[in-house]
GROMACS .gro file of C-alpha atoms in nm:
model
  238
    1MET     CA    1  -3.631   2.995  -5.906
    2SER     CA    2  -3.393   3.255  -5.715
    3SER     CA    3  -3.412   3.607  -5.814
    4SER     CA    4  -3.049   3.579  -5.832
    5TRP     CA    5  -3.011   3.431  -6.212
    6HIS     CA    6  -3.263   3.799  -6.297
    7THR     CA    7  -2.957   4.017  -6.340
    8ARG     CA    8  -2.572   3.958  -6.386
    9PRO     CA    9  -2.357   3.959  -6.083
   10PRO     CA   10  -2.170   4.274  -6.064
   11GLU     CA   11  -1.792   4.214  -6.160
   12GLY     CA   12  -1.623   4.062  -5.880
   13HIS     CA   13  -1.931   3.860  -5.729
   14GLU     CA   14  -1.937   3.638  -5.983
   15LEU     CA   15  -1.977   3.357  -5.786
   16ALA     CA   16  -2.270   3.480  -5.561
   17GLY     CA   17  -2.489   3.181  -5.643
   18PHE     CA   18  -2.225   2.889  -5.618
   19THR     CA   19  -2.280   2.648  -5.328
   20ALA     CA   20  -2.006   2.613  -5.073
   21ARG     CA   21  -1.900   2.284  -5.243
   22ALA     CA   22  -1.879   2.472  -5.573
   23ARG     CA   23  -1.652   2.745  -5.452
   24LYS     CA   24  -1.465   2.490  -5.281
   25VAL     CA   25  -1.383   2.317  -5.621
   26LEU     CA   26  -1.237   2.651  -5.718
   27GLN     CA   27  -1.026   2.680  -5.442
   28LEU     CA   28  -0.868   2.360  -5.477
   29ALA     CA   29  -0.804   2.408  -5.845
   30ASN     CA   30  -0.606   2.697  -5.732
   31GLN     CA   31  -0.435   2.483  -5.494
   32GLU     CA   32  -0.334   2.224  -5.804
   33ALA     CA   33  -0.228   2.492  -6.008
   34GLN     CA   34  -0.005   2.630  -5.758
   35ARG     CA   35   0.101   2.234  -5.693
   36LEU     CA   36   0.186   2.232  -6.048
   37ASN     CA   37   0.380   2.542  -6.043
   38HIS     CA   38   0.131   2.682  -6.286
   39ASP     CA   39   0.060   3.059  -6.329
   40TYR     CA   40  -0.274   3.040  -6.425
   41ILE     CA   41  -0.594   2.802  -6.354
   42GLY     CA   42  -0.745   2.606  -6.656
   43THR     CA   43  -0.998   2.363  -6.709
   44GLU     CA   44  -0.736   2.055  -6.618
   45HIS     CA   45  -0.706   2.243  -6.262
   46LEU     CA   46  -1.087   2.268  -6.246
   47LEU     CA   47  -1.142   1.900  -6.331
   48LEU     CA   48  -0.859   1.830  -6.022
   49GLY     CA   49  -1.047   2.048  -5.819
   50LEU     CA   50  -1.398   1.857  -5.895
   51VAL     CA   51  -1.241   1.516  -5.803
   52LYS     CA   52  -1.022   1.651  -5.509
   53GLU     CA   53  -1.355   1.785  -5.304
   54ASP     CA   54  -1.429   1.446  -5.273
   55VAL     CA   55  -1.814   1.502  -5.138
   56GLY     CA   56  -1.995   1.674  -5.384
   57VAL     CA   57  -2.201   1.566  -5.695
   58ALA     CA   58  -1.910   1.579  -5.941
   59SER     CA   59  -1.656   1.398  -5.730
   60GLN     CA   60  -1.909   1.099  -5.637
   61ILE     CA   61  -2.001   1.058  -6.018
   62LEU     CA   62  -1.621   1.076  -6.129
   63SER     CA   63  -1.504   0.833  -5.843
   64GLY     CA   64  -1.774   0.606  -5.950
   65LEU     CA   65  -1.623   0.610  -6.325
   66GLY     CA   66  -1.320   0.521  -6.139
   67PHE     CA   67  -1.142   0.878  -6.193
   68GLU     CA   68  -0.958   0.929  -5.864
   69LEU     CA   69  -0.718   1.192  -5.761
   70ARG     CA   70  -0.440   0.985  -5.823
   71ILE     CA   71  -0.539   0.899  -6.141
   72ALA     CA   72  -0.655   1.236  -6.238
   73ARG     CA   73  -0.315   1.399  -6.131
   74CYS     CA   74  -0.099   1.151  -6.354
   75ALA     CA   75  -0.353   1.229  -6.628
   76VAL     CA   76  -0.345   1.626  -6.586
   77GLU     CA   77   0.016   1.626  -6.556
   78LYS     CA   78   0.103   1.449  -6.899
   79VAL     CA   79  -0.108   1.716  -7.071
   80ALA     CA   80   0.007   2.020  -6.869
   81PRO     CA   81   0.367   1.925  -6.687
   82PRO     CA   82   0.473   2.048  -6.380
   83ASN     CA   83   0.669   2.376  -6.433
   84SER     CA   84   1.034   2.406  -6.287
   85HIS     CA   85   1.005   2.746  -6.212
   86ALA     CA   86   0.960   2.899  -5.878
   87ALA     CA   87   0.670   2.818  -5.679
   88THR     CA   88   0.337   3.005  -5.753
   89THR     CA   89   0.114   3.176  -5.457
   90GLY     CA   90  -0.169   3.360  -5.417
   91ILE     CA   91  -0.506   3.347  -5.615
   92LEU     CA   92  -0.402   3.278  -5.963
   93PRO     CA   93  -0.586   3.427  -6.301
   94ARG     CA   94  -0.843   3.175  -6.495
   95ASP     CA   95  -0.749   3.141  -6.841
   96THR     CA   96  -1.031   3.197  -7.100
   97ARG     CA   97  -1.177   2.851  -7.101
   98ALA     CA   98  -1.177   2.819  -6.721
   99LYS     CA   99  -1.345   3.133  -6.732
  100CYS     CA  100  -1.597   2.986  -6.994
  101VAL     CA  101  -1.653   2.698  -6.749
  102ILE     CA  102  -1.776   2.909  -6.483
  103GLU     CA  103  -1.997   3.106  -6.702
  104GLY     CA  104  -2.129   2.754  -6.847
  105ALA     CA  105  -2.180   2.635  -6.509
  106ILE     CA  106  -2.430   2.939  -6.462
  107GLU     CA  107  -2.558   2.861  -6.785
  108GLN     CA  108  -2.629   2.510  -6.687
  109ALA     CA  109  -2.803   2.575  -6.366
  110LYS     CA  110  -3.059   2.841  -6.532
  111LYS     CA  111  -3.121   2.572  -6.800
  112LEU     CA  112  -3.213   2.288  -6.548
  113LYS     CA  113  -3.397   2.583  -6.336
  114HIS     CA  114  -3.172   2.540  -6.041
  115PRO     CA  115  -3.108   2.814  -5.801
  116HIS     CA  116  -2.770   2.759  -5.745
  117VAL     CA  117  -2.458   2.656  -5.894
  118GLY     CA  118  -2.299   2.312  -5.788
  119THR     CA  119  -2.036   2.101  -5.860
  120GLY     CA  120  -2.248   1.896  -6.136
  121HIS     CA  121  -2.315   2.205  -6.330
  122LEU     CA  122  -1.915   2.302  -6.296
  123LEU     CA  123  -1.883   1.934  -6.436
  124LEU     CA  124  -2.132   1.972  -6.706
  125ALA     CA  125  -1.981   2.316  -6.859
  126LEU     CA  126  -1.639   2.153  -6.811
  127LEU     CA  127  -1.768   1.879  -7.105
  128VAL     CA  128  -1.834   2.206  -7.341
  129PRO     CA  129  -1.504   2.359  -7.423
  130GLU     CA  130  -1.354   2.196  -7.764
  131GLY     CA  131  -1.013   2.083  -7.725
  132ALA     CA  132  -0.985   2.208  -7.370
  133LYS     CA  133  -0.726   2.036  -7.135
  134GLY     CA  134  -0.972   1.923  -6.877
  135GLN     CA  135  -1.188   1.751  -7.170
  136GLN     CA  136  -0.869   1.605  -7.316
  137VAL     CA  137  -0.771   1.445  -6.965
  138LEU     CA  138  -1.090   1.302  -6.970
  139VAL     CA  139  -1.088   1.162  -7.314
  140GLU     CA  140  -0.735   1.003  -7.281
  141SER     CA  141  -0.854   0.853  -6.958
  142THR     CA  142  -1.122   0.661  -7.143
  143ILE     CA  143  -1.394   0.827  -7.019
  144CYS     CA  144  -1.682   0.886  -7.267
  145SER     CA  145  -1.796   1.245  -7.237
  146GLU     CA  146  -2.163   1.165  -7.346
  147GLU     CA  147  -2.194   0.917  -7.080
  148LEU     CA  148  -2.045   1.152  -6.825
  149ARG     CA  149  -2.294   1.409  -6.945
  150ALA     CA  150  -2.578   1.180  -6.942
  151LYS     CA  151  -2.500   1.069  -6.575
  152VAL     CA  152  -2.466   1.421  -6.450
  153VAL     CA  153  -2.799   1.536  -6.585
  154ALA     CA  154  -2.958   1.227  -6.442
  155VAL     CA  155  -2.841   1.282  -6.081
  156LEU     CA  156  -2.871   1.713  -6.133
  157GLN     CA  157  -3.276   1.621  -6.220
  158ASP     CA  158  -3.310   1.408  -5.882
  159THR     CA  159  -3.469   1.668  -5.627
  160ASP     CA  160  -3.268   1.486  -5.323
  161TRP     CA  161  -2.938   1.534  -5.494
  162GLY     CA  162  -3.000   1.856  -5.588
  163ARG     CA  163  -3.087   1.950  -5.232
  164LEU     CA  164  -2.826   1.773  -5.081
  165GLU     CA  165  -2.582   2.039  -5.241
  166GLU     CA  166  -2.788   2.306  -5.238
  167PHE     CA  167  -2.784   2.310  -4.849
  168CYS     CA  168  -2.427   2.357  -4.830
  169LEU     CA  169  -2.505   2.743  -4.849
  170TYR     CA  170  -2.708   2.737  -4.534
  171GLY     CA  171  -2.597   2.649  -4.197
  172THR     CA  172  -2.473   2.300  -4.078
  173ALA     CA  173  -2.787   2.227  -3.867
  174VAL     CA  174  -3.041   2.322  -4.153
  175ARG     CA  175  -2.876   2.095  -4.388
  176PRO     CA  176  -2.937   1.735  -4.256
  177ALA     CA  177  -3.247   1.854  -4.135
  178ASN     CA  178  -3.395   1.953  -4.472
  179LEU     CA  179  -3.264   1.611  -4.614
  180LEU     CA  180  -3.465   1.391  -4.346
  181ALA     CA  181  -3.759   1.579  -4.388
  182SER     CA  182  -3.718   1.537  -4.775
  183ALA     CA  183  -3.673   1.194  -4.700
  184THR     CA  184  -3.957   1.128  -4.464
  185THR     CA  185  -4.210   1.295  -4.697
  186SER     CA  186  -4.116   1.103  -5.011
  187ARG     CA  187  -4.183   0.770  -4.804
  188ARG     CA  188  -4.531   0.922  -4.726
  189SER     CA  189  -4.579   1.047  -5.118
  190HIS     CA  190  -4.633   1.421  -5.008
  191ALA     CA  191  -4.498   1.694  -5.229
  192SER     CA  192  -4.296   1.878  -4.985
  193SER     CA  193  -4.177   1.885  -4.638
  194ASN     CA  194  -4.404   2.007  -4.388
  195LEU     CA  195  -4.326   2.170  -4.062
  196ARG     CA  196  -4.355   1.869  -3.865
  197ASP     CA  197  -4.163   1.663  -4.072
  198PHE     CA  198  -3.864   1.951  -4.044
  199LEU     CA  199  -3.941   1.959  -3.666
  200TRP     CA  200  -3.848   1.595  -3.613
  201ALA     CA  201  -3.582   1.592  -3.860
  202LEU     CA  202  -3.418   1.912  -3.676
  203PHE     CA  203  -3.465   1.784  -3.327
  204ILE     CA  204  -3.329   1.428  -3.455
  205GLY     CA  205  -2.999   1.590  -3.632
  206GLY     CA  206  -2.921   1.808  -3.335
  207VAL     CA  207  -2.895   1.534  -3.083
  208VAL     CA  208  -2.686   1.325  -3.343
  209GLY     CA  209  -2.507   1.619  -3.409
  210LEU     CA  210  -2.423   1.695  -3.043
  211LEU     CA  211  -2.299   1.316  -2.952
  212THR     CA  212  -2.078   1.301  -3.268
  213GLU     CA  213  -1.969   1.673  -3.311
  214SER     CA  214  -2.034   1.625  -3.692
  215TRP     CA  215  -2.325   1.696  -3.940
  216GLY     CA  216  -2.190   1.444  -4.170
  217VAL     CA  217  -2.319   1.131  -4.339
  218PHE     CA  218  -2.338   0.955  -3.997
  219ALA     CA  219  -2.591   1.214  -3.851
  220VAL     CA  220  -2.800   1.203  -4.168
  221THR     CA  221  -2.799   0.794  -4.176
  222VAL     CA  222  -2.887   0.773  -3.787
  223GLY     CA  223  -3.167   1.029  -3.879
  224LEU     CA  224  -3.317   0.831  -4.142
  225VAL     CA  225  -3.293   0.508  -3.941
  226VAL     CA  226  -3.452   0.674  -3.649
  227LEU     CA  227  -3.745   0.839  -3.864
  228GLU     CA  228  -3.816   0.544  -4.033
  229ASN     CA  229  -3.898   0.374  -3.696
  230LEU     CA  230  -4.091   0.639  -3.586
  231SER     CA  231  -4.295   0.659  -3.919
  232ARG     CA  232  -4.412   0.294  -3.858
  233PRO     CA  233  -4.718   0.234  -3.636
  234LEU     CA  234  -4.616   0.046  -3.285
  235GLY     CA  235  -4.595  -0.308  -3.334
  236SER     CA  236  -4.569  -0.319  -3.697
  237THR     CA  237  -4.249  -0.495  -3.829
  238PRO     CA  238  -3.986  -0.360  -4.068
   0.00000   0.00000   0.00000
């Protein structure tokens, strides 16, 4: 458990424990509010940010339920129509319920004993405020809040998914290496990654990253395949 939860962050540093993807969600929420010419960031904009982020836990779960960006935007515009005023710019203020979601996400992470706040925690917190527009959008899109909450909690309690988002806090080279090492020890039924696994993963991830100029899913996938084959005895078959 990170010591970052022991004391409340100073004013203006409330996002100190957020993953890169969770921070990206807040940036995208600001962009979506600007697109609609709204002068605030509400829960409906946070929901759009979660969908638009496109990679994190929340986005994957919502997408799996058929709630994609085009659908989300149409649903949001029904409950919060675009303004015809002059375009809004800059960093917009969060309304009271959006602030509650930020604070709620921190509490969700603490409750699950996670050291950082990810997109999944934001989505869980978004399901709490009664009557919030973000929740209203989900209801009108026939998404069951309880079913969604259960899916998010199930994913967040899975170590590998939790690590997938947590490592966005660190360098891109370390992120796939940790995932690959974790996968290796999982196959060997070890409790945690050892140094050899990590070094193998770092080497393989580094080679693939140099060849592809990317640390994305491709690097992780190729690395897993290589490690799977390296872990087999010579002459064995899959």
